Amino acid sequence: MTTGPSEEPAPHRVRRDVQRNLDTLLTAAADVFAAEGVDAPVRRITEKAGVGSGTLYRHFPQRSDLIVAVFRREIDACVDAATALSAQYEPLEALTLWLGCLAEFFATKRGFKTALHSGDPAYENLPAYFMERFGPVVEGLLTAADASGDIRADITPYDLLRTMANLVDPEDSAYTRHMITLIVNGLRYRSGS
Amino acid sequence: MTTGPSEEPAPHRVRRDVQRNLDTLLTAAADVFAAEGVDAPVRRITEKAGVGSGTLYRHFPQRSDLIVAVFRREIDACVDAATALSAQYEPLEALTLWLGCLAEFFATKRGFKTALHSGDPAYENLPAYFMERFGPVVEGLLTAADASGDIRADITPYDLLRTMANLVDPEDSAYTRHMITLIVNGLRYRSGS
Amino acid sequence: MTTGPSEEPAPHRVRRDVQRNLDTLLTAAADVFAAEGVDAPVRRITEKAGVGSGTLYRHFPQRSDLIVAVFRREIDACVDAATALSAQYEPLEALTLWLGCLAEFFATKRGFKTALHSGDPAYENLPAYFMERFGPVVEGLLTAADASGDIRADITPYDLLRTMANLVDPEDSAYTRHMITLIVNGLRYRSGS
Amino acid sequence: MTTGPSEEPAPHRVRRDVQRNLDTLLTAAADVFAAEGVDAPVRRITEKAGVGSGTLYRHFPQRSDLIVAVFRREIDACVDAATALSAQYEPLEALTLWLGCLAEFFATKRGFKTALHSGDPAYENLPAYFMERFGPVVEGLLTAADASGDIRADITPYDLLRTMANLVDPEDSAYTRHMITLIVNGLRYRSGS
DNA sequence: AATGAATGAGCGTTCATTCAT
DNA sequence: CATGAATGAACGCTCATTCAT
């Protein structure tokens, strides 16, 4: 029996099964939140994730911790998508497609705006995180499309984000897509003036 | 069994009492729903109305019955407001003011859209009622404003209603008013082209 | 159909079934507290009483409310017993028998002293109630026995109550009875000095 | 398979580590039990001991095993104290001081009496151990004090132990001390009769 | 027809205990 | 052997709904 360094357990590395559980939980929670809202019973989430309720509470002692984690995860995913889209598509196409991602984000976050306005201090960092992450992304996409001459980027990232938040109809993605087209066209038409 | 007037009140008198209870309940429910959402405890409503919970369940055997009744009542009130506004104001002004009423309706009916899409058969008639009642109103207001030359009514009532439903921000009435102005202006500008 | 005053329901009189439920609950709670202590599961009490848990919470919103009610009820019963014993027995006999009642009270109130010292404001009136009710009873019994020449009452009610509280062995009533005899004898012996 | 000293630690070394863990756990458990009672969460103990919960359950498969171990350990400590006190003090002083130790034992073992009478078979050997260990100690202290002429030892060890168990007030050590003095004086006064 | 007491399912949460690492 | 993540039964409590009065 030889004892090499590889046999020593790395105590501070996150155990792989733990990380898997965490991922499963976040995915399940995101699904349940999208389907039933953030007030859905905890049991629904744990059942979907196939874990005991204690596991959820170990990772997210407060319900708001879970909600925040889900939101951040989806915000991050949406941000990452922008990079991928920018690499694959022309600037205007990338912008349009990414607005579709953003619409998806809003459509599945029925409780997002309510949570933000709940006054619960657990959510107080969320709006800032939202703008910190999405602001530069929108800025980048607009600037790129402007540089390519496709649009005139005369809208602030903040205004574009807010407009998107308010036009999305979670029950009618066709409508939402139509509205996105309208907005992009609005930016494009102005580019010729 | 002798029946004297004092012992057996006239039937229409009884019905008036019942009607008063019903009104009180609907008003109380509307207030509570606006303040706490449609998931508020029943007890809150009965307390506000000053009746026992049995009375509520006599009139509305299912919770959804109460919710539907409140929604219909407020839809009706909103419809009635249109008539009053049309009588008092110029067509364009009437349209603008009425869109304000409609925004108020959406803002205080946080659970309305959720109820519509819940899939619960209890709510299946609600969308139809919504369009039956609001469709002609919007049609009338648009037509009148078009006839007066103030706008070109090139939007369907359905699209205008849906747009209103999606743009309302219950937490920010200033934003909502701003958006209403934008829409009306959009219709107006086109009228000159 | 004649309507006399006897047919009018008395709205402010406690309904009989309600009172019965309350009694059942208090009795069940007293039994459970005696057997398992005041930290016993609520369910145990409601099962024993044959009522739903909501009924318990309606009458005793806080657990401490139930505990206090049980204690007061048993204090009252113990106080009432003194009157009955004084009427039936000679003073010294009445005193001895009543100390037996008191011992029973302490024996079945395992959580009593703990509750008193818990610092929970819900219990802050309990010690005062205890002394208010028991103080005069002990005083009366001692005075009567002193007046009859059976004992010399040279112990304060407070001291006698405290001694009783501390000598009771809930698991061994024979021992407790023996100790009561010792105390009474102690008072008696002195009466001859 | 080669066995070098560095790869296979000497067995008694391992056992020393284990023993240290066991001591740490017992000490932590005793502290927690004294502060929060024997129903305190296991987690509190493992945190205080700085070990994982698995370690606790390896040594004490049942919760009652831990409780019993703590009780036995403290009984043993109390027994050992008697030896030390007898060596240092005159018999009567030693007895009085040791009764103080015993009172301390009862005061910090709030769950002890409950455990003894719980009917749980896990605790069935505890009363016997209690008497086996404490009986001779009390016997010895009483005999020594009797031999020195300080008291007349006309109380059985059993009765003295039971009296101590019942008079201790964990919330009022002054009262407890007072009662100990009374008892010892009681034994002393009789010595002159 | 009105009242409000009672029911009991269902939720959030804790924590003793097990078991993969 | 030690760790601490995971389990899941059990509890306190709420509240929609029913039903005796």
PDB file of N, CA and C (backbone and C1' of nucleotides) in Angstrom, chain C residues 21 51-52 54-55 58-59, chain E residues 3-9:
ATOM      1  N   ASN C  21     -65.355  21.774  24.559  1.00  0.00           N
ATOM      2  CA  ASN C  21     -64.067  21.599  23.879  1.00  0.00           C
ATOM      3  C   ASN C  21     -62.924  22.169  24.701  1.00  0.00           C
ATOM      4  N   VAL C  51     -59.693  16.569  19.167  1.00  0.00           N
ATOM      5  CA  VAL C  51     -60.024  17.768  18.381  1.00  0.00           C
ATOM      6  C   VAL C  51     -58.917  18.015  17.360  1.00  0.00           C
ATOM      7  N   GLY C  52     -59.205  18.836  16.398  1.00  0.00           N
ATOM      8  CA  GLY C  52     -58.192  19.223  15.419  1.00  0.00           C
ATOM      9  C   GLY C  52     -57.220  20.217  16.026  1.00  0.00           C
ATOM     10  N   GLY C  54     -56.267  22.979  14.896  1.00  0.00           N
ATOM     11  CA  GLY C  54     -56.741  24.351  14.765  1.00  0.00           C
ATOM     12  C   GLY C  54     -57.549  24.786  15.967  1.00  0.00           C
ATOM     13  N   THR C  55     -58.304  23.876  16.537  1.00  0.00           N
ATOM     14  CA  THR C  55     -59.121  24.200  17.706  1.00  0.00           C
ATOM     15  C   THR C  55     -58.235  24.625  18.867  1.00  0.00           C
ATOM     16  N   ARG C  58     -56.922  28.031  18.142  1.00  0.00           N
ATOM     17  CA  ARG C  58     -57.933  29.082  18.256  1.00  0.00           C
ATOM     18  C   ARG C  58     -58.022  29.560  19.707  1.00  0.00           C
ATOM     19  N   HIS C  59     -58.001  28.617  20.635  1.00  0.00           N
ATOM     20  CA  HIS C  59     -58.188  28.987  22.034  1.00  0.00           C
ATOM     21  C   HIS C  59     -56.881  29.440  22.682  1.00  0.00           C
TER      22      HIS C  59
ATOM     23  P    DT E   3     -73.072  37.556   9.624  1.00  0.00           P
ATOM     24  O5'  DT E   3     -72.583  36.478  10.667  1.00  0.00           O
ATOM     25  C5'  DT E   3     -73.233  36.417  11.933  1.00  0.00           C
ATOM     26  C4'  DT E   3     -72.698  35.237  12.698  1.00  0.00           C
ATOM     27  C3'  DT E   3     -71.163  35.195  12.785  1.00  0.00           C
ATOM     28  O3'  DT E   3     -70.819  35.494  14.109  1.00  0.00           O
ATOM     29  C1'  DT E   3     -72.130  33.036  12.359  1.00  0.00           C
ATOM     30  P    DG E   4     -69.416  36.174  14.457  1.00  0.00           P
ATOM     31  O5'  DG E   4     -68.586  34.875  14.835  1.00  0.00           O
ATOM     32  C5'  DG E   4     -69.129  33.953  15.762  1.00  0.00           C
ATOM     33  C4'  DG E   4     -68.409  32.622  15.628  1.00  0.00           C
ATOM     34  C3'  DG E   4     -66.883  32.746  15.447  1.00  0.00           C
ATOM     35  O3'  DG E   4     -66.271  31.576  15.977  1.00  0.00           O
ATOM     36  C1'  DG E   4     -67.753  31.558  13.693  1.00  0.00           C
ATOM     37  P    DA E   5     -65.667  31.670  17.451  1.00  0.00           P
ATOM     38  O5'  DA E   5     -65.676  30.126  17.839  1.00  0.00           O
ATOM     39  C5'  DA E   5     -66.917  29.490  18.104  1.00  0.00           C
ATOM     40  C4'  DA E   5     -66.830  28.007  17.789  1.00  0.00           C
ATOM     41  C3'  DA E   5     -65.487  27.362  18.100  1.00  0.00           C
ATOM     42  O3'  DA E   5     -65.760  26.045  18.561  1.00  0.00           O
ATOM     43  C1'  DA E   5     -65.907  27.175  15.783  1.00  0.00           C
ATOM     44  P    DA E   6     -64.526  25.082  18.895  1.00  0.00           P
ATOM     45  O5'  DA E   6     -64.411  24.236  17.570  1.00  0.00           O
ATOM     46  C5'  DA E   6     -65.462  23.349  17.233  1.00  0.00           C
ATOM     47  C4'  DA E   6     -65.066  22.491  16.058  1.00  0.00           C
ATOM     48  C3'  DA E   6     -63.694  21.816  16.199  1.00  0.00           C
ATOM     49  O3'  DA E   6     -63.877  20.426  16.036  1.00  0.00           O
ATOM     50  C1'  DA E   6     -63.845  23.010  14.126  1.00  0.00           C
ATOM     51  P    DT E   7     -62.637  19.472  15.980  1.00  0.00           P
ATOM     52  O5'  DT E   7     -62.295  19.356  14.438  1.00  0.00           O
ATOM     53  C5'  DT E   7     -63.319  18.942  13.548  1.00  0.00           C
ATOM     54  C4'  DT E   7     -62.801  18.993  12.129  1.00  0.00           C
ATOM     55  C3'  DT E   7     -61.479  18.223  11.947  1.00  0.00           C
ATOM     56  O3'  DT E   7     -61.729  17.150  11.070  1.00  0.00           O
ATOM     57  C1'  DT E   7     -61.413  20.365  10.915  1.00  0.00           C
ATOM     58  P    DG E   8     -60.874  15.831  11.098  1.00  0.00           P
ATOM     59  O5'  DG E   8     -59.737  16.205  10.042  1.00  0.00           O
ATOM     60  C5'  DG E   8     -60.119  16.638   8.750  1.00  0.00           C
ATOM     61  C4'  DG E   8     -58.910  17.210   8.035  1.00  0.00           C
ATOM     62  C3'  DG E   8     -57.595  16.455   8.293  1.00  0.00           C
ATOM     63  O3'  DG E   8     -56.828  16.503   7.106  1.00  0.00           O
ATOM     64  C1'  DG E   8     -57.312  18.668   8.861  1.00  0.00           C
ATOM     65  P    DA E   9     -56.282  15.132   6.555  1.00  0.00           P
ATOM     66  O5'  DA E   9     -55.873  15.556   5.078  1.00  0.00           O
ATOM     67  C5'  DA E   9     -56.738  16.375   4.313  1.00  0.00           C
ATOM     68  C4'  DA E   9     -55.974  17.565   3.734  1.00  0.00           C
ATOM     69  C3'  DA E   9     -54.588  17.214   3.192  1.00  0.00           C
ATOM     70  O3'  DA E   9     -54.391  17.985   2.004  1.00  0.00           O
ATOM     71  C1'  DA E   9     -54.380  18.876   4.848  1.00  0.00           C
TER      72       DA E   9
END
